[in-house]
PDB file of C-alpha atoms in Angstrom:
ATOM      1  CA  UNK A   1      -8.922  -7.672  25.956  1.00 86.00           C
ATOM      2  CA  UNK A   2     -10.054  -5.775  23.095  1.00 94.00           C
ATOM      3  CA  UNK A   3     -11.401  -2.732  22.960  1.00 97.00           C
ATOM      4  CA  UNK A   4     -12.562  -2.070  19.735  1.00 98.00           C
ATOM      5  CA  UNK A   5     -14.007  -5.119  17.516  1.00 97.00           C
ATOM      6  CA  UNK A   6     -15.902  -5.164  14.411  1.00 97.00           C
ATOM      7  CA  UNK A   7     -17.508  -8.325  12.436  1.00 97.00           C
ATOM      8  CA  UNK A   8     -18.839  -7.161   9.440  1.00 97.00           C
ATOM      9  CA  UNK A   9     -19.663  -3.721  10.079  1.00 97.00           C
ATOM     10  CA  UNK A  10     -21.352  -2.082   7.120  1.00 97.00           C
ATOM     11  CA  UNK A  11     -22.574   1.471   6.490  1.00 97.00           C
ATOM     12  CA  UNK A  12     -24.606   2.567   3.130  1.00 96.00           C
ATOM     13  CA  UNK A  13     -26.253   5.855   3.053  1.00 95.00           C
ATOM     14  CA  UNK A  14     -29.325   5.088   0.477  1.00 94.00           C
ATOM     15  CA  UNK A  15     -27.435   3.527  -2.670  1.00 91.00           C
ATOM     16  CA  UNK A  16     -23.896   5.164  -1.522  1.00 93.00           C
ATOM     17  CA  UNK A  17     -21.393   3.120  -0.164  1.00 94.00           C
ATOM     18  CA  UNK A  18     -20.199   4.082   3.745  1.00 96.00           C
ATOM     19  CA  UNK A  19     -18.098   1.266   5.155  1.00 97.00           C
ATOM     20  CA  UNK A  20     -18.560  -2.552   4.031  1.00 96.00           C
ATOM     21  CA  UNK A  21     -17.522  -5.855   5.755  1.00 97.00           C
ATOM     22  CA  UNK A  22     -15.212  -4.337   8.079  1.00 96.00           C
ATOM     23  CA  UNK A  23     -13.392  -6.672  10.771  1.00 96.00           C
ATOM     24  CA  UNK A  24     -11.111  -4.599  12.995  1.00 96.00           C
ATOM     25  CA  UNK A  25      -9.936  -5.585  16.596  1.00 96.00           C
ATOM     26  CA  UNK A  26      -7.774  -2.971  18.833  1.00 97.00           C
ATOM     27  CA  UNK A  27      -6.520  -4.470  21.653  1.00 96.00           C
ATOM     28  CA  UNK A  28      -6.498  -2.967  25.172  1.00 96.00           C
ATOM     29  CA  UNK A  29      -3.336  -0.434  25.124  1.00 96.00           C
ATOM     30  CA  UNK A  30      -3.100  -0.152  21.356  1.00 96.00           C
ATOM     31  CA  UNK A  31      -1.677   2.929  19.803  1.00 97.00           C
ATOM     32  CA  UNK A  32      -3.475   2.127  17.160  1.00 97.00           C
ATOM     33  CA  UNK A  33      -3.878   4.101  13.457  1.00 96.00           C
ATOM     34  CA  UNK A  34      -6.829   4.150  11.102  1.00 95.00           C
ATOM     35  CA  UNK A  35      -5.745   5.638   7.425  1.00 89.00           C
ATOM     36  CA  UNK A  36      -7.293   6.838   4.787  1.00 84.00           C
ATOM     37  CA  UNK A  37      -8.062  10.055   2.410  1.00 80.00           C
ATOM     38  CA  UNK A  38     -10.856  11.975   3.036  1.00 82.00           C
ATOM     39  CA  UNK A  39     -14.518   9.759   1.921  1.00 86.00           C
ATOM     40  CA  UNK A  40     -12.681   6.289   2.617  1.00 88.00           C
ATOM     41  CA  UNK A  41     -14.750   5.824   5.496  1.00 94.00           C
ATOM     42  CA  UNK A  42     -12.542   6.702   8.674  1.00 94.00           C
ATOM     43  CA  UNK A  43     -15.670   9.032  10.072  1.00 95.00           C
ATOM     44  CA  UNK A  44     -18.034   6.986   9.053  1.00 96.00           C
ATOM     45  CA  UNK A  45     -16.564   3.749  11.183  1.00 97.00           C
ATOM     46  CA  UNK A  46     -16.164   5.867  14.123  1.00 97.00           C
ATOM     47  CA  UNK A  47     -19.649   7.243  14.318  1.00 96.00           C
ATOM     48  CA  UNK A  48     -21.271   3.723  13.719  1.00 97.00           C
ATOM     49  CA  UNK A  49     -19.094   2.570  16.352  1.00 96.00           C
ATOM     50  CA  UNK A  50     -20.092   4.839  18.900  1.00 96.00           C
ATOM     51  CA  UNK A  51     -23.770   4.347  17.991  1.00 94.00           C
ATOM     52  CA  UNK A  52     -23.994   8.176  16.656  1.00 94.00           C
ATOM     53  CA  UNK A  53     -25.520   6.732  13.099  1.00 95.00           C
ATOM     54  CA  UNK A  54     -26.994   3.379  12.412  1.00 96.00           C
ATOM     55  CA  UNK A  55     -25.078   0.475  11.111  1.00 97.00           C
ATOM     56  CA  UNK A  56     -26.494  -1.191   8.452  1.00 97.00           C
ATOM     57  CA  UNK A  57     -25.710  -4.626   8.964  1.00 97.00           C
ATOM     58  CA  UNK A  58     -22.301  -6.212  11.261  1.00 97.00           C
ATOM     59  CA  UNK A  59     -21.881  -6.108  14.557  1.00 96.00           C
ATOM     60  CA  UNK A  60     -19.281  -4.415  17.475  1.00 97.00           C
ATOM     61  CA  UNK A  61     -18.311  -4.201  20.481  1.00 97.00           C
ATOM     62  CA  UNK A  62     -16.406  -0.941  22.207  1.00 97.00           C
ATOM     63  CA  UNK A  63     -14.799  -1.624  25.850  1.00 96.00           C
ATOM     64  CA  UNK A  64     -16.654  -4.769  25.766  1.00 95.00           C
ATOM     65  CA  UNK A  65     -20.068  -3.175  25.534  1.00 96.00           C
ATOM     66  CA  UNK A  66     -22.453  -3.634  22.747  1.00 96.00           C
ATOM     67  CA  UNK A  67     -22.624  -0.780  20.432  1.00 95.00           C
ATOM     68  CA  UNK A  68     -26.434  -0.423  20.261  1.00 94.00           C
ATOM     69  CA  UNK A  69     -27.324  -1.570  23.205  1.00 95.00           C
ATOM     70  CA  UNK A  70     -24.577   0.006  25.530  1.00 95.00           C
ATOM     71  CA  UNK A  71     -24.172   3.289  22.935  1.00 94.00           C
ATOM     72  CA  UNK A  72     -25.068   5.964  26.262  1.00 92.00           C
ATOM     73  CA  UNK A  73     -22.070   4.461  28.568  1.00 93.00           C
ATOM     74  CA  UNK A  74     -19.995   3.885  25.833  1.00 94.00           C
ATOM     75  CA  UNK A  75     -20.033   7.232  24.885  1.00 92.00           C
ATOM     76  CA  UNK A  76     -19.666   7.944  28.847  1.00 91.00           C
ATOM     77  CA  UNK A  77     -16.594   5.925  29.260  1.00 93.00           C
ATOM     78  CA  UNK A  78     -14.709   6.998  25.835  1.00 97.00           C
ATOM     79  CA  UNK A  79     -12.799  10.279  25.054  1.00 97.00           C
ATOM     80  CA  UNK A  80     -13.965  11.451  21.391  1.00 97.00           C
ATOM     81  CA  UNK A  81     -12.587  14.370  19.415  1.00 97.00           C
ATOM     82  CA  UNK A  82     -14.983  14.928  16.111  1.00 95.00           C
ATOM     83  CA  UNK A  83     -12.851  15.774  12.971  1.00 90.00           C
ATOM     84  CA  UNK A  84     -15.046  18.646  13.220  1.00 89.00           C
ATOM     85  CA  UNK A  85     -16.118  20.250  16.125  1.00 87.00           C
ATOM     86  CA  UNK A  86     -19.370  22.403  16.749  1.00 87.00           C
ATOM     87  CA  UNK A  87     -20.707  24.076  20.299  1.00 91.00           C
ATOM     88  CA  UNK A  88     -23.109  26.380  21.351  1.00 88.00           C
ATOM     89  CA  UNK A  89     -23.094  30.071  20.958  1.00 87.00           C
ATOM     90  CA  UNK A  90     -23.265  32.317  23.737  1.00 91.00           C
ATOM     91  CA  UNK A  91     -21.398  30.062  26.268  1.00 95.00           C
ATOM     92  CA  UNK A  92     -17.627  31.165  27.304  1.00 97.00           C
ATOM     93  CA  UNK A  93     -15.053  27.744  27.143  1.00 97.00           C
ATOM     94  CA  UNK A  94     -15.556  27.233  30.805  1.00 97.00           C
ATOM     95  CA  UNK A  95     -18.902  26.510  30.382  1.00 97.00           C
ATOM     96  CA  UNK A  96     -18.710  24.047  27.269  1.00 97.00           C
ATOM     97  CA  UNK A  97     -15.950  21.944  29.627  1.00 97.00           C
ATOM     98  CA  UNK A  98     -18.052  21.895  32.492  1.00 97.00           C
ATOM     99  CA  UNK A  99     -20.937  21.089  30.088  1.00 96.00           C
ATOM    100  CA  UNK A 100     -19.254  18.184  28.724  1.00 95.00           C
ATOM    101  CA  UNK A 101     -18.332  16.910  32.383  1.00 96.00           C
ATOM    102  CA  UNK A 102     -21.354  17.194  33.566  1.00 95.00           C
ATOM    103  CA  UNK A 103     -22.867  14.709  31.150  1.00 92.00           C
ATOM    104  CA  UNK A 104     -20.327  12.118  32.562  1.00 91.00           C
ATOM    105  CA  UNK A 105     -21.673  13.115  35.958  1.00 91.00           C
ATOM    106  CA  UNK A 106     -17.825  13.820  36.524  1.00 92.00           C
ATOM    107  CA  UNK A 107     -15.802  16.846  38.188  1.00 95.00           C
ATOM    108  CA  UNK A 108     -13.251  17.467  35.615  1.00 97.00           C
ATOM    109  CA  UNK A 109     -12.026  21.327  36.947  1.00 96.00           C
ATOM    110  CA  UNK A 110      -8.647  20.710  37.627  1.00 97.00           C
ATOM    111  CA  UNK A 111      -7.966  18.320  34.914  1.00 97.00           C
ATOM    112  CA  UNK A 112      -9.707  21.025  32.171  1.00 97.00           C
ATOM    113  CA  UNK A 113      -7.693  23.813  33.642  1.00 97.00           C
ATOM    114  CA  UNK A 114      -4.551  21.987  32.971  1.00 98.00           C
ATOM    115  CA  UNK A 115      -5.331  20.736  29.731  1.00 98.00           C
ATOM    116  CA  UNK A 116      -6.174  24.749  29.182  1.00 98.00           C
ATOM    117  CA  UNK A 117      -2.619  25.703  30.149  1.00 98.00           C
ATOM    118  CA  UNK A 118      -0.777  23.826  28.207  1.00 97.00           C
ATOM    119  CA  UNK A 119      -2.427  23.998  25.253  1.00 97.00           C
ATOM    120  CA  UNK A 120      -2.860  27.981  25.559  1.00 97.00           C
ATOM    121  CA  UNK A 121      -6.238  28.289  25.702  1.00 97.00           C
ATOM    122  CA  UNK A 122      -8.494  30.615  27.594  1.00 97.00           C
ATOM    123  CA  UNK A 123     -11.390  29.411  29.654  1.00 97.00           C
ATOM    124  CA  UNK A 124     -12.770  32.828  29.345  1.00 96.00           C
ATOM    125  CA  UNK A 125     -13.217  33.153  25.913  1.00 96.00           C
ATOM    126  CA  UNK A 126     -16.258  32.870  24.012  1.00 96.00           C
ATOM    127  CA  UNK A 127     -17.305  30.545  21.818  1.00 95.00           C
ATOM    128  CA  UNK A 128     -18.257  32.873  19.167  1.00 93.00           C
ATOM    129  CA  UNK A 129     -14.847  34.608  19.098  1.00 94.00           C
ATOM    130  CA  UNK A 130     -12.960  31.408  18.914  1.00 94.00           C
ATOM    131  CA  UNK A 131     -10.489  30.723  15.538  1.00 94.00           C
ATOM    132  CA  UNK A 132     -10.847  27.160  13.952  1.00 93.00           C
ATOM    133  CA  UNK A 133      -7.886  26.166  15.922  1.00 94.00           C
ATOM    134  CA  UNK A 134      -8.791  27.064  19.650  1.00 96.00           C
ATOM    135  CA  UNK A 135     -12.266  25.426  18.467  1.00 95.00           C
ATOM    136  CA  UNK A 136      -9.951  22.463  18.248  1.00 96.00           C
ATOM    137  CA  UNK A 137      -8.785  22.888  21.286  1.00 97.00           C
ATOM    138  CA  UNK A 138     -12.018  22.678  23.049  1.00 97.00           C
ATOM    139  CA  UNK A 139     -13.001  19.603  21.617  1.00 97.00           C
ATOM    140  CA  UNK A 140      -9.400  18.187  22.790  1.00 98.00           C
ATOM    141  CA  UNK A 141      -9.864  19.486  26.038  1.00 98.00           C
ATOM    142  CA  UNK A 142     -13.373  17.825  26.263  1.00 97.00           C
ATOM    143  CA  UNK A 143     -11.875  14.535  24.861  1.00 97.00           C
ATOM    144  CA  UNK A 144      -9.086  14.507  27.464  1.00 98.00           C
ATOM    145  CA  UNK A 145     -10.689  15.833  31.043  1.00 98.00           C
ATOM    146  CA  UNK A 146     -12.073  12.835  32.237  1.00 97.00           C
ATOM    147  CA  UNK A 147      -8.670  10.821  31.333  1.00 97.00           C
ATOM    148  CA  UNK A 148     -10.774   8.040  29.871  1.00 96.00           C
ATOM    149  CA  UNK A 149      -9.224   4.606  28.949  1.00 95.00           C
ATOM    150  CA  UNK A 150      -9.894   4.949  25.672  1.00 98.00           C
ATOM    151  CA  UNK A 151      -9.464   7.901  23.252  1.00 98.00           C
ATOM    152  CA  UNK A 152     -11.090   7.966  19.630  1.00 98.00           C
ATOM    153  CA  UNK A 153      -9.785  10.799  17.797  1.00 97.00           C
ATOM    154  CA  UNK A 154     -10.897  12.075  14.620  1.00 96.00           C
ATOM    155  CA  UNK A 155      -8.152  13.910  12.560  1.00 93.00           C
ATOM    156  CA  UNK A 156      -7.081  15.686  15.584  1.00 94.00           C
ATOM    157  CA  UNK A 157      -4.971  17.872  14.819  1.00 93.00           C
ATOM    158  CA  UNK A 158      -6.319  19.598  11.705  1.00 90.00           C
ATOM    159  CA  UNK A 159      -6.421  23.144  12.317  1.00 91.00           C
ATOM    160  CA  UNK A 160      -3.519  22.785  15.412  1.00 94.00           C
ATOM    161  CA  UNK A 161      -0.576  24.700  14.364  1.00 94.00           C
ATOM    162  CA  UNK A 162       2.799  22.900  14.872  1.00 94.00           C
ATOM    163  CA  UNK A 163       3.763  23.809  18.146  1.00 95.00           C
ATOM    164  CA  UNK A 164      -0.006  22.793  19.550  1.00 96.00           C
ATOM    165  CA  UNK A 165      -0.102  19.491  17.111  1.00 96.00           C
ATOM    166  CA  UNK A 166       3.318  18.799  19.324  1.00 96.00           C
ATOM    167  CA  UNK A 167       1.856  19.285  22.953  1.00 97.00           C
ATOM    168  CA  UNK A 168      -1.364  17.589  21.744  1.00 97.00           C
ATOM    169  CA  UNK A 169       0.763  14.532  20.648  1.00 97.00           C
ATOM    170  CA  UNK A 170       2.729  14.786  24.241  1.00 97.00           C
ATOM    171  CA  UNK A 171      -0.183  14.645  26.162  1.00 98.00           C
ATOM    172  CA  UNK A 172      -1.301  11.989  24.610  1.00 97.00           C
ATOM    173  CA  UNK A 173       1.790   9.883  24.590  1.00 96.00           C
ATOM    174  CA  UNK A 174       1.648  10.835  28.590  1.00 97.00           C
ATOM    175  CA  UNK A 175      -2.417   8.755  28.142  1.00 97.00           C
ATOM    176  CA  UNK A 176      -1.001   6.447  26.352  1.00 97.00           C
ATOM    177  CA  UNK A 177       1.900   5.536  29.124  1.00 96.00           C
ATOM    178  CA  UNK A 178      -0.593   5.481  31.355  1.00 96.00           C
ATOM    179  CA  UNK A 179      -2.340   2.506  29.897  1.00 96.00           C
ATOM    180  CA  UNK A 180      -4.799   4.504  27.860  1.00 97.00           C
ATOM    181  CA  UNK A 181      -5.945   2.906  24.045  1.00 98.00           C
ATOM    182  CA  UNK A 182      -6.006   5.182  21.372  1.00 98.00           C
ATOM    183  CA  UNK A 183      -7.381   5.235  18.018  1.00 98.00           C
ATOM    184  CA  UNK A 184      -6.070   7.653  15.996  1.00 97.00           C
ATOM    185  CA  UNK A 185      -7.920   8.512  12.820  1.00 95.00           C
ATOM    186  CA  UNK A 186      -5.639  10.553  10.070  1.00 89.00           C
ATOM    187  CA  UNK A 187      -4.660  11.054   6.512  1.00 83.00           C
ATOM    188  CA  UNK A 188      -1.724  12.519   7.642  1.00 81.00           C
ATOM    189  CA  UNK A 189       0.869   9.248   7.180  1.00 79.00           C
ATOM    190  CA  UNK A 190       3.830  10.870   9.119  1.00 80.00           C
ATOM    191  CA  UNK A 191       1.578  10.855  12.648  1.00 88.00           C
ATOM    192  CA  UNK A 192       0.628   7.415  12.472  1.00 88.00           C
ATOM    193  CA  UNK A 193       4.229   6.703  11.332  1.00 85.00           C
ATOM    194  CA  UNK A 194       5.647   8.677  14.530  1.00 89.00           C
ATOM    195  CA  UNK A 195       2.988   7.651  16.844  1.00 94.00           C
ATOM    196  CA  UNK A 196       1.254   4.608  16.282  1.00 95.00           C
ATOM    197  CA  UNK A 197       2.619   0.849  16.707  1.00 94.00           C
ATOM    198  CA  UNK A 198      -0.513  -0.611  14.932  1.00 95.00           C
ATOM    199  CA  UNK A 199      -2.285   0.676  12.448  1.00 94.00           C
ATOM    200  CA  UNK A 200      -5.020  -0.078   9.214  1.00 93.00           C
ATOM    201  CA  UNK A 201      -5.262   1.383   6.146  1.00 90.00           C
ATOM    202  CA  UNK A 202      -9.170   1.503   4.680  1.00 91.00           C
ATOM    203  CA  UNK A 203      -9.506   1.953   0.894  1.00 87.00           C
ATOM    204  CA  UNK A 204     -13.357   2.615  -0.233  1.00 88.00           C
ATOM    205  CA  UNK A 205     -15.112   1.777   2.864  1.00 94.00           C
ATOM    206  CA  UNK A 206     -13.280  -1.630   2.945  1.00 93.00           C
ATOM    207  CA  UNK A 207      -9.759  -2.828   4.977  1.00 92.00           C
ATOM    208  CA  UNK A 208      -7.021  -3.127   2.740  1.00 86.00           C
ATOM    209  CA  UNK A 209      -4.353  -3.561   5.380  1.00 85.00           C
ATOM    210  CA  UNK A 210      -3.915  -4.259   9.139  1.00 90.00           C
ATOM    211  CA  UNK A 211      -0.995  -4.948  11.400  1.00 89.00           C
ATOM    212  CA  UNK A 212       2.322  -3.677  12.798  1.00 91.00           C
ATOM    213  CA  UNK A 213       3.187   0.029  11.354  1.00 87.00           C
ATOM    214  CA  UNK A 214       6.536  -1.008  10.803  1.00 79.00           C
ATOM    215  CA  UNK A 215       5.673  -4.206   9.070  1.00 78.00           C
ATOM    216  CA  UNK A 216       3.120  -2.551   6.905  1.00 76.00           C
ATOM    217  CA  UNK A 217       6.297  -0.181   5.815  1.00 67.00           C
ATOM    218  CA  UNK A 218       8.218  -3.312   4.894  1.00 64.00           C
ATOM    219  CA  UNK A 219       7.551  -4.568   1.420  1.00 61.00           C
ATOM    220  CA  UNK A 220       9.599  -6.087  -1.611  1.00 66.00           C
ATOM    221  CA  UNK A 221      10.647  -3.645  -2.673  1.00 73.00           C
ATOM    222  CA  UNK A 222      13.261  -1.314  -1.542  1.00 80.00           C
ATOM    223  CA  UNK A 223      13.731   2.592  -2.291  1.00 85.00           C
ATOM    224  CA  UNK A 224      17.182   2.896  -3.937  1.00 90.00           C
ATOM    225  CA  UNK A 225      18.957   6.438  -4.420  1.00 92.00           C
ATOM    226  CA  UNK A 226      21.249   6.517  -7.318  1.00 93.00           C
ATOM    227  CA  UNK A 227      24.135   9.768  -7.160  1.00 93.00           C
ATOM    228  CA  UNK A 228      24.799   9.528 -11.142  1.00 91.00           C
ATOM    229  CA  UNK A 229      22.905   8.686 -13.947  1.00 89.00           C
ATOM    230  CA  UNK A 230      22.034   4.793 -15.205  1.00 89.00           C
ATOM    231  CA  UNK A 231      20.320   3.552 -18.032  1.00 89.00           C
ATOM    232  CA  UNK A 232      17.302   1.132 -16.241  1.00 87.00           C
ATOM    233  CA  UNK A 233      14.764   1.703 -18.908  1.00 81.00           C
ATOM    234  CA  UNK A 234      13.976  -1.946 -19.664  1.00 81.00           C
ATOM    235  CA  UNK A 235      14.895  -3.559 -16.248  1.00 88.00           C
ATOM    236  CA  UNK A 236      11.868  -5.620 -14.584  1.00 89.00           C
ATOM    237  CA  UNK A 237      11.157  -4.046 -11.383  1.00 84.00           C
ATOM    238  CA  UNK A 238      11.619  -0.663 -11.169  1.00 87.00           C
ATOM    239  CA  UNK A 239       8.819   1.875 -10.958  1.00 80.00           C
ATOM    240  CA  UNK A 240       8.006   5.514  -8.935  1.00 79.00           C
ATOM    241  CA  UNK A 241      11.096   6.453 -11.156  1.00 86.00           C
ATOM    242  CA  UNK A 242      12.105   9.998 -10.247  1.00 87.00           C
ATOM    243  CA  UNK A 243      14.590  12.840 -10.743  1.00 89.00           C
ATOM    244  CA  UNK A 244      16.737  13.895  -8.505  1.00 89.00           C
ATOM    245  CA  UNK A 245      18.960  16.955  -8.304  1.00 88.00           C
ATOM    246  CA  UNK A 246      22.153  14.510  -8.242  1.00 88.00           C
ATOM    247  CA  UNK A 247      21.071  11.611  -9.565  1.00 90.00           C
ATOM    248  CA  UNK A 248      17.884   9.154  -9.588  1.00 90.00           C
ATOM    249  CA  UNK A 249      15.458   7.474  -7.203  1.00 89.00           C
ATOM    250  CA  UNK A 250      12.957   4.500  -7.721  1.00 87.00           C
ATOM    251  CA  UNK A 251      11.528   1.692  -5.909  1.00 82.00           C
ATOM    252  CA  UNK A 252      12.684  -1.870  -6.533  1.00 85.00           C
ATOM    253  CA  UNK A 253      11.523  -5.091  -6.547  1.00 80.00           C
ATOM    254  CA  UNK A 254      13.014  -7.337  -9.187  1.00 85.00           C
ATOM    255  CA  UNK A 255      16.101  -9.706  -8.788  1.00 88.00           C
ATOM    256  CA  UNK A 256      18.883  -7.767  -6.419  1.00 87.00           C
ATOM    257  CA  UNK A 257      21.866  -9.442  -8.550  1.00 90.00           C
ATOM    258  CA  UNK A 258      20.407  -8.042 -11.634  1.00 91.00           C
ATOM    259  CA  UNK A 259      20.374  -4.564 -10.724  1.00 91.00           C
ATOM    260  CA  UNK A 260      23.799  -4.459  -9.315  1.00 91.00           C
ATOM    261  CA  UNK A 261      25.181  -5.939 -12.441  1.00 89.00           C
ATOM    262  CA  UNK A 262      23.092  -3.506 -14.234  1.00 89.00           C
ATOM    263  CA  UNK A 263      24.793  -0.562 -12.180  1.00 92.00           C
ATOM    264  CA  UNK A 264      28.307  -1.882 -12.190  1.00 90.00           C
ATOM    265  CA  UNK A 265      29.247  -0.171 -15.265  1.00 86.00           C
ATOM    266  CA  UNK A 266      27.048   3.149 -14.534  1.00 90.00           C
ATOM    267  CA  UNK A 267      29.111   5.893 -13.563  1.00 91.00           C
ATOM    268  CA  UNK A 268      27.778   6.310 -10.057  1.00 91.00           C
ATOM    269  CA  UNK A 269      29.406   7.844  -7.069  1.00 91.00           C
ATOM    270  CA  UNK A 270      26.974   6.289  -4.552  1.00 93.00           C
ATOM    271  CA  UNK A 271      24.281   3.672  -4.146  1.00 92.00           C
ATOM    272  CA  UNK A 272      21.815   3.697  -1.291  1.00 90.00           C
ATOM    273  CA  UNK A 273      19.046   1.144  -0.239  1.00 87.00           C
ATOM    274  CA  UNK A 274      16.036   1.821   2.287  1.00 82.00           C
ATOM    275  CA  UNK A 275      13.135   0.262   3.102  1.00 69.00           C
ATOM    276  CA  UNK A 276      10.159   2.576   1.377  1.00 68.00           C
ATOM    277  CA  UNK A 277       8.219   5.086   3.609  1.00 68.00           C
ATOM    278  CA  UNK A 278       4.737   4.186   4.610  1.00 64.00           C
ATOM    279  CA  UNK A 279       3.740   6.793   2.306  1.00 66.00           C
ATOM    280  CA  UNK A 280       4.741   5.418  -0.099  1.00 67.00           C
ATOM    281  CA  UNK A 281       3.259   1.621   0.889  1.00 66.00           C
ATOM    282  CA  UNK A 282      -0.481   3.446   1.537  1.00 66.00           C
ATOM    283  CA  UNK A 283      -0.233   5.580  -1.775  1.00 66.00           C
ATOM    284  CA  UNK A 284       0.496   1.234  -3.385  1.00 63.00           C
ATOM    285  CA  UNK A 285      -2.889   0.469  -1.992  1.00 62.00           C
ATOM    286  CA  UNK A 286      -4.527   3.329  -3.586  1.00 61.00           C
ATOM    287  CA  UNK A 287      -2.837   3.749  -6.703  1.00 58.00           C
ATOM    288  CA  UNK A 288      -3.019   0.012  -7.961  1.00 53.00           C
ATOM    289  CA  UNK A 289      -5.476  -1.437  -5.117  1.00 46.00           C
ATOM    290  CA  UNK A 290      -3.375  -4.806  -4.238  1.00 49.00           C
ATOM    291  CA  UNK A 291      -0.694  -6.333  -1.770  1.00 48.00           C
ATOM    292  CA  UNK A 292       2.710  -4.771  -1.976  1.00 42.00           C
ATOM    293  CA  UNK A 293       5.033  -5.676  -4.724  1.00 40.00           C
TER     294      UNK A 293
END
C-alpha cells in the first residue's frame, strides 16, 4: 500500500511558483526523506498534502484517503510536527497535549507523559516561558502521543540540541520498528543519510531525484584522496578539486586507467577511492541542475 501519492500536485501562490508536477509515492513502512534548502518546496508539499492550503491543480491521496475530501481524518489519523510550531498563551504543556488529544477524541496521558520524560520536558511549564527548543518539544510530543501509523515531520529537529535531536531520532526509530511510515522533511543531508532508506530530493518546487538513499549516493564518479601532490590540471573528469592539509581531493569521473597512469609517476604516498557523500550528490543537483556525472 502506499501511503503517500501524488499525480501532479502543483502549488502557485499568485504568479510565484510553490510546487509543480510533483509525482511522489511512499509506500506503507517507508523511512522515507524529502530534501531540499529552505523555499524548494518541502513545506509547501506537506501542507497541500494534508489539505492545510489549496492545491492548485494534481491530485493525492494520504493513507488511502483523498486529500480534499478526507483532509479532517487525515489529519486525525497522521502525526505532524510543523517546521515551526505556534500554541496558545496562557495554557501550561499539559494542557496543549491534552488539547491536541482531545481533537483525536483520544486519551493520550500516559503516552504524553512518557514522551515528556524522555525528552526532558515539563508538563508544568507554561507556554509563554518556553525556549524555542522545548517549543519543539511540544509539537514532538503532540506528533507522537497518539502513536499514529504515519508521521510527517517538518524539519524536526531544528532548534533540538544534540542530545534531544538523538532521543528524538530513537523514538522514532522505536515508530518506525513498529511498522510506523515516516516522512521526514530536512535540509540537513546527514539525517536522511543516517535515517532514511528512501528518500527525494526537490529542486524549485519540482522532483529532481527519487529512490534508494544509498543508490542516490552512488554516481560515476568516485571521491579520490590523494596524500602528495599531482599535476591533473588538464585531465577530463576531475572537478570539486580541493586542498588538503596532506595532499588533494576531487571527484572523478573520467576513464579509471587514465588517471592511474596519470598518478603513477606522482610522488604519492597513498591513493584512496570512495563513493561520494550524498552531500555531495544533492549539492550536483543544485549546483548544475542534471543527473549525476
Amino acid at each position: 500500500m502506499n501511503v503517500i501519492e501524488t499525480r501532479g500536485l502543483t502549488k502557485y501562490y499568485g504568479k510565484a511558483r510553490g510546487i509543480v508536477d510533483l509525482d511522489l509515492t511512499v509506500r506503507e513502512g517507508d523511512s522515507f526523506g524529502f530534501i531540499g534548502p529552505n523555499g524548494a518546496g518541502k513545506s509547501t508539499t506537506i501542507r497541500t498534502l494534508l489539505g492545510l492550503i489549496q492545491a492548485s491543480s494534481g491530485s493525492a491521496s494520504v493513507l488511502g484517503r483523498d486529500f480534499v475530501r478526507d483532509r479532517q481524518a487525515i489529519l486525525r489519523e497522521v502525526g505532524y510536527l510543523p517546521s515551526e510550531t505556534m500554541f496558545y498563551a496562557g495554557m501550561r504543556v499539559r494542557d496543549v497535549l491534552k488539547l491536541s488529544a482531545d481533537l483525536r477524541h483520544a486519551d493520550c496521558g500516559a503516552e504524553a507523559r512518557q514522551l515528556c520524560e524522555r525528552l526532558q520536558l515539563d508538563p508544568g511549564l507554561r507556554m509563554e516561558s518556553l525556549s524555542l527548543g522545548n517549543r519543539k518539544k511540544v509539537g514532538v510530543v503532540c506528533a507522537l502521543q497518539h502513536r499514529p501509523r504515519l508521521y510527517i515531520l517538518d524539519e524536526p529537529t531544528s532548534g533540538l540540541d544534540p542530545l534531544m535531536q538523538r532521543e528524538f531520532f530513537a523514538i522514532l526509530e522505536e515508530r518506525h520498528r513498529d511498522g510506523a511510515t515516516v516522512f521526514l522533511s530536512s535540509h540537513v543531508l546527514s539525517e536522511i543519510q543516517r535515517h532514511c532508506s528512501r528518500a527525494a530530493i526537490i529542486r524549485e518546487g519540482r522532483l529532481a531525484a527519487c529512490g534508494d538513499v544509498a543508490e542516490l549516493s552512488k554516481t560515476n564518479a568516485k571521491r579520490v584522496t590523494l596524500h602528495g601532490k599531482a599535476e591533473l590540471s588538464g585531465l577530463p573528469g576531475v572537478r570539486d578539486w580541493k586542498e588538503t592539509p596532506d595532499g588533494q581531493s576531487f571527484l572523478y569521473s573520467g576513464d579509471l586507467r587514465l588517471l592511474l597512469k596519470t598518478l603513477a609517476d606522482a610522488p604519492l604516498t597513498d591513493v584512496s577511492m570512495a563513493e561520494p557523500e550524498l552531500e555531495e550528490v544533492f549539492l550536483h543537483y543544485y549546483t548544475e541542475g542534471g543527473e549525476p556525472a
